[in-house]
mmCIF file of C-alpha atoms in Angstrom:
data_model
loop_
_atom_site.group_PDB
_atom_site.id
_atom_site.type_symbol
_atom_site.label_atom_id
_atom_site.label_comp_id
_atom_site.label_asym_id
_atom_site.label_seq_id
_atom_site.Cartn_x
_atom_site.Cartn_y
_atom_site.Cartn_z
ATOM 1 C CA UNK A 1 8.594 -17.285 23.285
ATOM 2 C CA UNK A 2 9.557 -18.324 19.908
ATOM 3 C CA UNK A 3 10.718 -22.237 20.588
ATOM 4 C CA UNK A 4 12.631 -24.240 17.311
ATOM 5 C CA UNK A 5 9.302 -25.824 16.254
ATOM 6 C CA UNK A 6 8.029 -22.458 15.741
ATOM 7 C CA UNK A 7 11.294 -21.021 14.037
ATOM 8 C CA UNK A 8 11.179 -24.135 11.518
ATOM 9 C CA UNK A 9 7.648 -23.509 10.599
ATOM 10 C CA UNK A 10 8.378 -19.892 9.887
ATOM 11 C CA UNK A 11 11.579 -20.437 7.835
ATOM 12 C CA UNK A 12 9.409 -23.415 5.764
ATOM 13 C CA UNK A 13 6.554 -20.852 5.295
ATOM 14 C CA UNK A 14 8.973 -17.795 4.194
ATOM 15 C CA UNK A 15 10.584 -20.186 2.063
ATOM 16 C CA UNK A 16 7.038 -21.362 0.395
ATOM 17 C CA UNK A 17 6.436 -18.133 -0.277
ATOM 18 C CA UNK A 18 9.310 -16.948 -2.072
ATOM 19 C CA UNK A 19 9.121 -20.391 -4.297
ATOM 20 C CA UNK A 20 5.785 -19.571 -4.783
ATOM 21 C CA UNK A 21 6.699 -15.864 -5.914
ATOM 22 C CA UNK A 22 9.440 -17.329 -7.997
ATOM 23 C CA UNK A 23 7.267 -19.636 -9.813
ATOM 24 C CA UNK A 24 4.803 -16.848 -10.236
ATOM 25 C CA UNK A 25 7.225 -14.891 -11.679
ATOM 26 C CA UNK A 26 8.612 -17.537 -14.360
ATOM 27 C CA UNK A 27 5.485 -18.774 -15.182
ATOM 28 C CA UNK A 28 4.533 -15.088 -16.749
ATOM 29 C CA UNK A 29 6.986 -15.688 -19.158
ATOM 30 C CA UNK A 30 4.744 -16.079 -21.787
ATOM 31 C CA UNK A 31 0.814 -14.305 -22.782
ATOM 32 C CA UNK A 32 -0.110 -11.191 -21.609
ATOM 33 C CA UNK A 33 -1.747 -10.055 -17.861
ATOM 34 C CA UNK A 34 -2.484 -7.032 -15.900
ATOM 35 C CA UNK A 35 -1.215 -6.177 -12.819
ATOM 36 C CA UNK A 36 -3.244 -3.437 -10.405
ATOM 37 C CA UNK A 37 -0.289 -1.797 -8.597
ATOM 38 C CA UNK A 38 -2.154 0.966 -6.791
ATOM 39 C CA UNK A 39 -5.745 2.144 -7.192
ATOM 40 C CA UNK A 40 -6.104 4.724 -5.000
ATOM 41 C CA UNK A 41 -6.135 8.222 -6.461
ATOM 42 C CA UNK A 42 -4.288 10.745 -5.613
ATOM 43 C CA UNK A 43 -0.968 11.914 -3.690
ATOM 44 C CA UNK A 44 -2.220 11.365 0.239
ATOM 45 C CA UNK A 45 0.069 8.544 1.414
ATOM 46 C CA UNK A 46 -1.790 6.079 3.795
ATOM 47 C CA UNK A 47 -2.447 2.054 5.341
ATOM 48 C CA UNK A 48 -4.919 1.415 2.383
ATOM 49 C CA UNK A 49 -4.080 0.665 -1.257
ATOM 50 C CA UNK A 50 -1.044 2.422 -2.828
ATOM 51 C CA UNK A 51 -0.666 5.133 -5.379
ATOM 52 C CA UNK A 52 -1.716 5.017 -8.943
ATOM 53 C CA UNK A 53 0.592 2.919 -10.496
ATOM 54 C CA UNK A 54 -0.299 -0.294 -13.289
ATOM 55 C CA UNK A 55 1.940 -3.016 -14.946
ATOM 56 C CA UNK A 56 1.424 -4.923 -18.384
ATOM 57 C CA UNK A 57 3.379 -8.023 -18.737
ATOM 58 C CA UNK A 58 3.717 -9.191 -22.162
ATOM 59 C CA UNK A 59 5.484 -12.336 -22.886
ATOM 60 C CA UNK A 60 7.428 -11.771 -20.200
ATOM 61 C CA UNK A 61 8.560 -8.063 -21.038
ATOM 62 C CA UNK A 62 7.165 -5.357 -17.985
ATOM 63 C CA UNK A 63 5.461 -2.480 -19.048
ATOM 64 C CA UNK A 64 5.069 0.324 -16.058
ATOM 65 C CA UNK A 65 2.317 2.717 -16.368
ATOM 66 C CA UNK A 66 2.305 5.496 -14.001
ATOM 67 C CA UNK A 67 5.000 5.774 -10.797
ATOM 68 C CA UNK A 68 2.997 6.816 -7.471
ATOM 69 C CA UNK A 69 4.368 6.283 -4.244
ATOM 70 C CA UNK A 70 5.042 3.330 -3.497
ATOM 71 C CA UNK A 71 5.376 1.341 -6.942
ATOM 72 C CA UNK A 72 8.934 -0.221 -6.568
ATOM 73 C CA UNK A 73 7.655 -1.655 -3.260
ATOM 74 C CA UNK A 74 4.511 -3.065 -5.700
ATOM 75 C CA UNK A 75 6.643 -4.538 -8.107
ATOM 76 C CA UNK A 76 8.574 -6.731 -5.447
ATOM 77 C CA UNK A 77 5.252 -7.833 -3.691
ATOM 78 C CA UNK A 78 4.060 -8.782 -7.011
ATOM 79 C CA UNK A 79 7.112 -10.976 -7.672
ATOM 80 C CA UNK A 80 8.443 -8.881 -10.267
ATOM 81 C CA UNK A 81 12.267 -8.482 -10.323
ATOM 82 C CA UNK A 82 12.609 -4.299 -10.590
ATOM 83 C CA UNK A 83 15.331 -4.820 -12.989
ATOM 84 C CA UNK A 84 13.625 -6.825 -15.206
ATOM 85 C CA UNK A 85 11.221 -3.571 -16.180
ATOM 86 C CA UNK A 86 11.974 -2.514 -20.084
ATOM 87 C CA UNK A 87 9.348 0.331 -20.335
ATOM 88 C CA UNK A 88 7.732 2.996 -18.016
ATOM 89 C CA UNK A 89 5.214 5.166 -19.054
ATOM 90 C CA UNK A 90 3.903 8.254 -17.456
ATOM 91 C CA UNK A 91 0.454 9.342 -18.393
ATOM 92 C CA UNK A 92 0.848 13.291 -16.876
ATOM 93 C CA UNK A 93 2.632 14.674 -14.111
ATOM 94 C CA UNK A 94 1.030 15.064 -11.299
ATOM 95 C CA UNK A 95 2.696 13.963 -8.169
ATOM 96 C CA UNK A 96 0.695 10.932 -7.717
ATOM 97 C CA UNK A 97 1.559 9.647 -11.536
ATOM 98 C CA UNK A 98 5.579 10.225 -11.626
ATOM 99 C CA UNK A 99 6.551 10.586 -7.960
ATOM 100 C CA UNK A 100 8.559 7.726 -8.179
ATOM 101 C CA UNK A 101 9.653 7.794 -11.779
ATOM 102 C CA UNK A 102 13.232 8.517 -10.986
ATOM 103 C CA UNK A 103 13.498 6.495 -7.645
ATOM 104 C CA UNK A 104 11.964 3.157 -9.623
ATOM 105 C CA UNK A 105 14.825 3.351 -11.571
ATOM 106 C CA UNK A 106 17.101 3.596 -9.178
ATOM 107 C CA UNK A 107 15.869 0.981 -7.419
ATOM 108 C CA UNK A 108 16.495 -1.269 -10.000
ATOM 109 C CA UNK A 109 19.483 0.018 -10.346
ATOM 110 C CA UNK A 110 20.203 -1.242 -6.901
ATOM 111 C CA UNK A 111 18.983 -4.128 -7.116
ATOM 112 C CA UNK A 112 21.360 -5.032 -9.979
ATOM 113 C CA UNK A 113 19.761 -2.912 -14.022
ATOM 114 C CA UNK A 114 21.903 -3.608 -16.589
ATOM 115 C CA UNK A 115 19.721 -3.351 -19.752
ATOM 116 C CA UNK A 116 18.127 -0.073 -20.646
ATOM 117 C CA UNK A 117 14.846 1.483 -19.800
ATOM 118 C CA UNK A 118 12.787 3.822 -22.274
ATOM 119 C CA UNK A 119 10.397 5.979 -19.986
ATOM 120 C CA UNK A 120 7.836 7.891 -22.133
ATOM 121 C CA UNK A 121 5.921 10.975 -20.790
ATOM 122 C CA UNK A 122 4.619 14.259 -21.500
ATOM 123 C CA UNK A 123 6.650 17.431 -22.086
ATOM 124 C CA UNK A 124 8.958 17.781 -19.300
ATOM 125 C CA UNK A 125 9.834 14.233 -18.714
ATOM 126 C CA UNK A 126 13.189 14.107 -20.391
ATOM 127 C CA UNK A 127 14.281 17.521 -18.213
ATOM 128 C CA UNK A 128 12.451 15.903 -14.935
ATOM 129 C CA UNK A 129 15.414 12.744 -15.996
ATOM 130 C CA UNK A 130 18.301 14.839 -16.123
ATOM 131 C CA UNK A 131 16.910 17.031 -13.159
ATOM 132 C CA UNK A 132 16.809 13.584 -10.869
ATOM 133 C CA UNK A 133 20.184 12.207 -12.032
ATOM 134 C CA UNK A 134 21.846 15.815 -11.048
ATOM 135 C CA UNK A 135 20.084 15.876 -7.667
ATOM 136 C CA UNK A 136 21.094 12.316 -7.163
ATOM 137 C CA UNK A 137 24.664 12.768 -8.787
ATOM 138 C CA UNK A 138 26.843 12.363 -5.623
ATOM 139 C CA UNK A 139 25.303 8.854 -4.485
ATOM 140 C CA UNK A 140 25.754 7.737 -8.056
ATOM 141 C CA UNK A 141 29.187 8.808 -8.450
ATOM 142 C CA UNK A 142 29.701 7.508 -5.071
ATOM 143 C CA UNK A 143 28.549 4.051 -5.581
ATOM 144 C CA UNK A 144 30.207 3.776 -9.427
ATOM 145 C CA UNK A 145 33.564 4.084 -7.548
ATOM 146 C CA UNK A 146 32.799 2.165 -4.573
ATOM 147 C CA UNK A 147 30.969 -0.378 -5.587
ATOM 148 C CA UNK A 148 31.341 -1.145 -9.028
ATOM 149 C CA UNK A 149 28.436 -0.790 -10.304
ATOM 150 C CA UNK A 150 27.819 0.231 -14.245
ATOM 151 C CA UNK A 151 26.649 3.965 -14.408
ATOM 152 C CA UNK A 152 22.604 4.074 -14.439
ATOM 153 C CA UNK A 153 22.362 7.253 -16.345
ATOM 154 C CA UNK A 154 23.138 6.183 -19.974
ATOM 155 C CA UNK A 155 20.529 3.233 -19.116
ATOM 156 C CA UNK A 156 17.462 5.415 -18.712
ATOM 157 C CA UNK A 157 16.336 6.592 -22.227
ATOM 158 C CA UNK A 158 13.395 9.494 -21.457
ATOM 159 C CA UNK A 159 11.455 10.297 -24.390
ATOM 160 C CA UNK A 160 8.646 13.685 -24.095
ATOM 161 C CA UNK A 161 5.558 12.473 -26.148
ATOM 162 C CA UNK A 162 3.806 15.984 -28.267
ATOM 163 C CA UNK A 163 1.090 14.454 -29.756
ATOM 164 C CA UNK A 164 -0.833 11.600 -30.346
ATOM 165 C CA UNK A 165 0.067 8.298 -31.641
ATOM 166 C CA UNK A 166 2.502 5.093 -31.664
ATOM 167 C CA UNK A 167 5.066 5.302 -28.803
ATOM 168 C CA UNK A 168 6.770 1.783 -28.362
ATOM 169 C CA UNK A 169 6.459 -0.835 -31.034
ATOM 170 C CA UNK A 170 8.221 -4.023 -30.789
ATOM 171 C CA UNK A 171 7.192 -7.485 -32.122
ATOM 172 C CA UNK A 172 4.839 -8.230 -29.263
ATOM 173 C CA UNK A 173 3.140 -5.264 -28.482
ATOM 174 C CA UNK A 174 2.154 -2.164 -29.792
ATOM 175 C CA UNK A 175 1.665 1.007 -27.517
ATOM 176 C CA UNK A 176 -0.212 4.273 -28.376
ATOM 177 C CA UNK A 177 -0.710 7.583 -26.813
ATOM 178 C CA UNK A 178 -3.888 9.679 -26.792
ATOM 179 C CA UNK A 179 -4.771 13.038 -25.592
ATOM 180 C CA UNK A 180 -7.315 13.144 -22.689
ATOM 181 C CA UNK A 181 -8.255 16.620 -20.912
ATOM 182 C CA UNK A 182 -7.718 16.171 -16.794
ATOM 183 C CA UNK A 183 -8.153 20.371 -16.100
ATOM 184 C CA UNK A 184 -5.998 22.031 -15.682
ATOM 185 C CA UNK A 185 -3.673 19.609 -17.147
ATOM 186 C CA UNK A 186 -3.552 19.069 -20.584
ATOM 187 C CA UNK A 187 -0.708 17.165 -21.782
ATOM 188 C CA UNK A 188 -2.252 14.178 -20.475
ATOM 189 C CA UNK A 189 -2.383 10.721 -22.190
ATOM 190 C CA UNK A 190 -4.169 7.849 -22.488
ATOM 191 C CA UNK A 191 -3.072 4.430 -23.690
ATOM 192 C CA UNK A 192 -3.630 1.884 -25.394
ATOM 193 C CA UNK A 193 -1.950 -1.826 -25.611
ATOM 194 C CA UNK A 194 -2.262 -4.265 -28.437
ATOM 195 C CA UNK A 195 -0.759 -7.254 -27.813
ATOM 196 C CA UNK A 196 -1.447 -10.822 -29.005
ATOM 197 C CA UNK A 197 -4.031 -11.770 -26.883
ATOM 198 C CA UNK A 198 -5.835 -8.492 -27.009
ATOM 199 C CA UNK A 199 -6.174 -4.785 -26.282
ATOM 200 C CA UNK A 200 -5.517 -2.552 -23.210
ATOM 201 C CA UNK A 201 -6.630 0.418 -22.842
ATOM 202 C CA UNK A 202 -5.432 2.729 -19.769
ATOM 203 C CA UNK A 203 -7.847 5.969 -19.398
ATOM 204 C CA UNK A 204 -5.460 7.984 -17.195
ATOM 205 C CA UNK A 205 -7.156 10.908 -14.745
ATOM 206 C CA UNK A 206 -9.407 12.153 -16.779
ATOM 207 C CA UNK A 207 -12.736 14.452 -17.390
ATOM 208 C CA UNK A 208 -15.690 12.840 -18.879
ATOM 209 C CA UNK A 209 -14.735 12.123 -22.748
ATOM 210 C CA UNK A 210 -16.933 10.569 -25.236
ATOM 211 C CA UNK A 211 -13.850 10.885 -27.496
ATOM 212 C CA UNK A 212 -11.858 8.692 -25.562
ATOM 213 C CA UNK A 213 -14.877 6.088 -26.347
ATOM 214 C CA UNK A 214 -13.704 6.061 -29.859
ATOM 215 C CA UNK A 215 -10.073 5.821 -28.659
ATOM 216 C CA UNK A 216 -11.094 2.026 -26.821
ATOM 217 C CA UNK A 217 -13.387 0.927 -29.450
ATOM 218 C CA UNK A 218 -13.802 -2.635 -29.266
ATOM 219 C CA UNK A 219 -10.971 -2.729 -26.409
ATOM 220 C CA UNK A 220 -10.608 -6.057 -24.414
ATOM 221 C CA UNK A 221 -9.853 -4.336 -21.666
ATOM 222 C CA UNK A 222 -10.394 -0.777 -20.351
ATOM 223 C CA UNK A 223 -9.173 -0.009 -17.008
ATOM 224 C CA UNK A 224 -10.784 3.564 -16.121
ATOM 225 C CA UNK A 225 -10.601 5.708 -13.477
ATOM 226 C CA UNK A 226 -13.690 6.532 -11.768
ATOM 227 C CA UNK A 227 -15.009 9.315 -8.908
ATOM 228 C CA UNK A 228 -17.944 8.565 -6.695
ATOM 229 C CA UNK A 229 -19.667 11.537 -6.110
ATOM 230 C CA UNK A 230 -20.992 10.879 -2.313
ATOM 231 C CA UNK A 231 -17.877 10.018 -0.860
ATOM 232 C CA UNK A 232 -16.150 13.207 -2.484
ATOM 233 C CA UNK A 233 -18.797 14.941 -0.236
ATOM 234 C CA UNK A 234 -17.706 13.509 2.591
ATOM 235 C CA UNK A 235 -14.286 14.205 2.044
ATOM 236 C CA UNK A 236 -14.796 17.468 1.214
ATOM 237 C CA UNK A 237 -16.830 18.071 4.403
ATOM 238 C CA UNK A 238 -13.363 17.258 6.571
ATOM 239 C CA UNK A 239 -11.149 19.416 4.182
ATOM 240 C CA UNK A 240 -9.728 23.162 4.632
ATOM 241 C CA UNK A 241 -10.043 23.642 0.895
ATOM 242 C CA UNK A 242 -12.765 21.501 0.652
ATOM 243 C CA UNK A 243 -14.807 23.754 -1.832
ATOM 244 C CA UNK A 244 -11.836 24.286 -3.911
ATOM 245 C CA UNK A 245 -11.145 20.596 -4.125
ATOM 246 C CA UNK A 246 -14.134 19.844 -4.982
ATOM 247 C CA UNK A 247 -14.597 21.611 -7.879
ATOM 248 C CA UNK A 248 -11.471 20.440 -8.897
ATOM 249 C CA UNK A 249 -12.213 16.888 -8.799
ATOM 250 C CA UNK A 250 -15.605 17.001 -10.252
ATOM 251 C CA UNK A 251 -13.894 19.039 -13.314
ATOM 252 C CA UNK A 252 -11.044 16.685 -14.028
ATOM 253 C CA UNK A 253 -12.508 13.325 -12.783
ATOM 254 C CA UNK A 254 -14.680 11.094 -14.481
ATOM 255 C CA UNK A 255 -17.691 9.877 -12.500
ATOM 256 C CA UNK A 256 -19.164 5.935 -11.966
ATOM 257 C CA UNK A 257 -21.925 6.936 -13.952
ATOM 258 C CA UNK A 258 -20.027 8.458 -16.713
ATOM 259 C CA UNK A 259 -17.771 5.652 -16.548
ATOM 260 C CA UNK A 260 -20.604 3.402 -17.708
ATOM 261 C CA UNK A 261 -21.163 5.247 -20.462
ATOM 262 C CA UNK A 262 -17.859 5.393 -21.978
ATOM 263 C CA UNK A 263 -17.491 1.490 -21.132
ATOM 264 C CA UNK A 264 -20.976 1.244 -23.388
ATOM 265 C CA UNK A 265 -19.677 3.366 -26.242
ATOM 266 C CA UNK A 266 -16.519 1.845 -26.364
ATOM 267 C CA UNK A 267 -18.160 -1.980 -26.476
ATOM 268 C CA UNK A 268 -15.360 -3.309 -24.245
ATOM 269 C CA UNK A 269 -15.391 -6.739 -23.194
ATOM 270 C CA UNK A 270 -14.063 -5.918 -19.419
ATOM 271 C CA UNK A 271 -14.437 -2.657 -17.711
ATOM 272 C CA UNK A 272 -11.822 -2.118 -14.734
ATOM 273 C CA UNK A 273 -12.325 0.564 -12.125
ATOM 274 C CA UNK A 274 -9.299 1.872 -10.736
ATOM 275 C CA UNK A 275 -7.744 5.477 -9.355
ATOM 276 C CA UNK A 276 -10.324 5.366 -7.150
ATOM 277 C CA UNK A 277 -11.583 9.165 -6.098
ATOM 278 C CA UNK A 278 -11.598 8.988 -3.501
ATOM 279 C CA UNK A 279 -9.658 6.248 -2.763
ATOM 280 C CA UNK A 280 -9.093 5.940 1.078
ATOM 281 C CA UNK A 281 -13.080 5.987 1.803
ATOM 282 C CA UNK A 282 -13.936 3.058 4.142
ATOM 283 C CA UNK A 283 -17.520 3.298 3.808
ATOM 284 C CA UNK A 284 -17.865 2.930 -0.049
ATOM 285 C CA UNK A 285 -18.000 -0.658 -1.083
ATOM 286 C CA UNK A 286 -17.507 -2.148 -4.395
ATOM 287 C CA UNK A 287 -21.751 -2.041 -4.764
ATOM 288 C CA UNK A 288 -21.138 1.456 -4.238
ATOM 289 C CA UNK A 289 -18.709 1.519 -7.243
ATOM 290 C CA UNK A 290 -20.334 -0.020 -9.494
ATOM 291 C CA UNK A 291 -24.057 0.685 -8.994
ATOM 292 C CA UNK A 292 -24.279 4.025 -11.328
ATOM 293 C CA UNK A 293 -21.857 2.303 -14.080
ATOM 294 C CA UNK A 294 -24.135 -0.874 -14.588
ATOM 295 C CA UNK A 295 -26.879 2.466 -15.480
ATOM 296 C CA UNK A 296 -25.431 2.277 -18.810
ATOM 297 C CA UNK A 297 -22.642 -0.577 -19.085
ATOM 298 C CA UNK A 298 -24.075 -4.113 -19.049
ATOM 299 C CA UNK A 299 -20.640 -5.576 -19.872
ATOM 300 C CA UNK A 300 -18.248 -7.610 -17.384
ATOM 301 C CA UNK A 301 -17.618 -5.054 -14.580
ATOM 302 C CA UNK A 302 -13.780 -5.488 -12.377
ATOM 303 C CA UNK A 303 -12.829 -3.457 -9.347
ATOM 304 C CA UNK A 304 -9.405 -3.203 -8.864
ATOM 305 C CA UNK A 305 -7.450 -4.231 -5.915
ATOM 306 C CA UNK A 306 -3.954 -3.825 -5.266
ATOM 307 C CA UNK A 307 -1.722 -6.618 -6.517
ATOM 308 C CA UNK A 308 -5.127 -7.995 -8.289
ATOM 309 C CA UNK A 309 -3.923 -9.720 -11.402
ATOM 310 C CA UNK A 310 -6.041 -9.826 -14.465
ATOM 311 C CA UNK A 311 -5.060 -12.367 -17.704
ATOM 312 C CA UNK A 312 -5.904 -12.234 -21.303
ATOM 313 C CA UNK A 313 -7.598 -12.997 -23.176
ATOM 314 C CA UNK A 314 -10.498 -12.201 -21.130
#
């Protein structure tokens, strides 16, 4: 039985917590930090760490990278207001990257958007927009009239990236795309942050690619994906397709070891794994992680954790 003692202590702890969140979330305002929304790669929903999904806070302006399952629920445990996000970008489109793309913004849009969003994306993310806002047209229209809300479509400004190069540039921050293969996929982009206390780089899924070395040269930060080979035999093991998958994922993945390598080539100061493949794996530990990438990368070595914050400069 829950007596009043009990009930205060609860309502004094709940209300800690959301000061503490709120003073979290003002005290970003300025500089520029990381925040690990989901590492685990790929679609499969489960207990463990969420979908791929990444946030860049610069000077208090929030910078989405990648929409898996699960990333508007991220954003509020990370005591980031939904509405306060100004950019999303996708880095390809599988389901795992822009699953929640159109429901993020709509989320926000619930919880009170009234400044504009630019989403950037491969080909197909301006028709995958429109596509979402026609499936979703009767709740929209619905809650315009009923509730008063401002319409959310004119707010969401989708923008298909074709090739490489500068995608957002404001005073703070600079954002560029580059071209990484993740077979079969092709329009598939890395990017890169530079801000004023240093340079992001985001690898996406990708296959090993010495060229996307020279893309993170002298990067503070370069948050890579990463596959560890035993575990994807153990997976594979308990799949139906499991022969099929695995060549997959050794084909479009990037493993620890290779990791390491591009880390070294690059010279970045930080190395973060993330989009861990597999993901959901209780037996690999973080040694496990990182013992083939410290084979060729000597450098500071982070694995990722959900909600795990990272500052710069580092």
């Amino acid at each position: 039985m829950i007596n009043r003692r009990t009930m205060l202590s609860l309502a004094m702890g709940t209300a800690a917590a959301m000061a503490t969140r709120s003073v979290i979330a003002q005290g970003a305002r300025t500089g520029t930090r990381i925040v690990f929304l989901g590492t685990k790669g790929g679609p499969r929903v489960g207990i463990g760490a969420s979908n791929p999904a990444n946030l860049v806070v610069v000077n208090g302006t929030p910078f989405v990278i990648d929409c898996g399952m699960g990333v508007s629920r991220q954003l509020v445990n990370a005591g980031v207001p939904i509405p306060s996000v100004k950019y999303i970008l996708i880095s390809h489109h599988h389901s795992d990257h822009n699953l929640e793309y159109g429901n993020l913004v709509y989320n926000a849009w619930a919880a009170g958007l009234s400044t504009p969003i630019q989403s950037f994306g491969p080909k197909g993310l301006e028709a995958m927009t429109r596509s979402f806002w026609e499936t979703n047209k009767f709740d929209v229209d619905t809650r315009i009239g009923d509730e008063g809300r401002p319409d959310p479509r004119p707010l969401l400004i989708a923008k298909d990236i074709d090739a490489d190069g500068v995608v957002v540039k404001t005073a703070d921050v600079t954002v560029t795309a580059f071209r990484t293969p993740h077979p079969p996929i092709t329009d598939n982009f890395a990017y890169k942050f530079e801000t004023p206390d240093g340079t992001i780089v985001f690898s996406s899924d990708t296959a090993y690619n010495p060229k996307l070395a020279e893309f993170a040269r002298g990067a503070d930060v370069l948050v890579h994906e990463c596959l560890y080979v035993p575990a994807v035999d153990r997976l594979v093991i308990k799949t139906k397709n499991g022969a099929t998958l695995k060549k997959h994922l050794l084909e479009s993945h990037t493993t620890t070891e290779d990791v390491g390598r591009i880390a070294a080539a690059a010279g970045v100061k930080a190395l973060v794994l993330s989009h861990f493949v597999p993901g959901d794996d209780p037996e690999v530990t973080d040694e496990d992680w990182t013992r083939d990438v410290k084979k060729n990368y000597s450098g500071r070595i982070v694995v990722a954790k959900d909600l795990m914050e990272l500052k710069l400069p580092v």
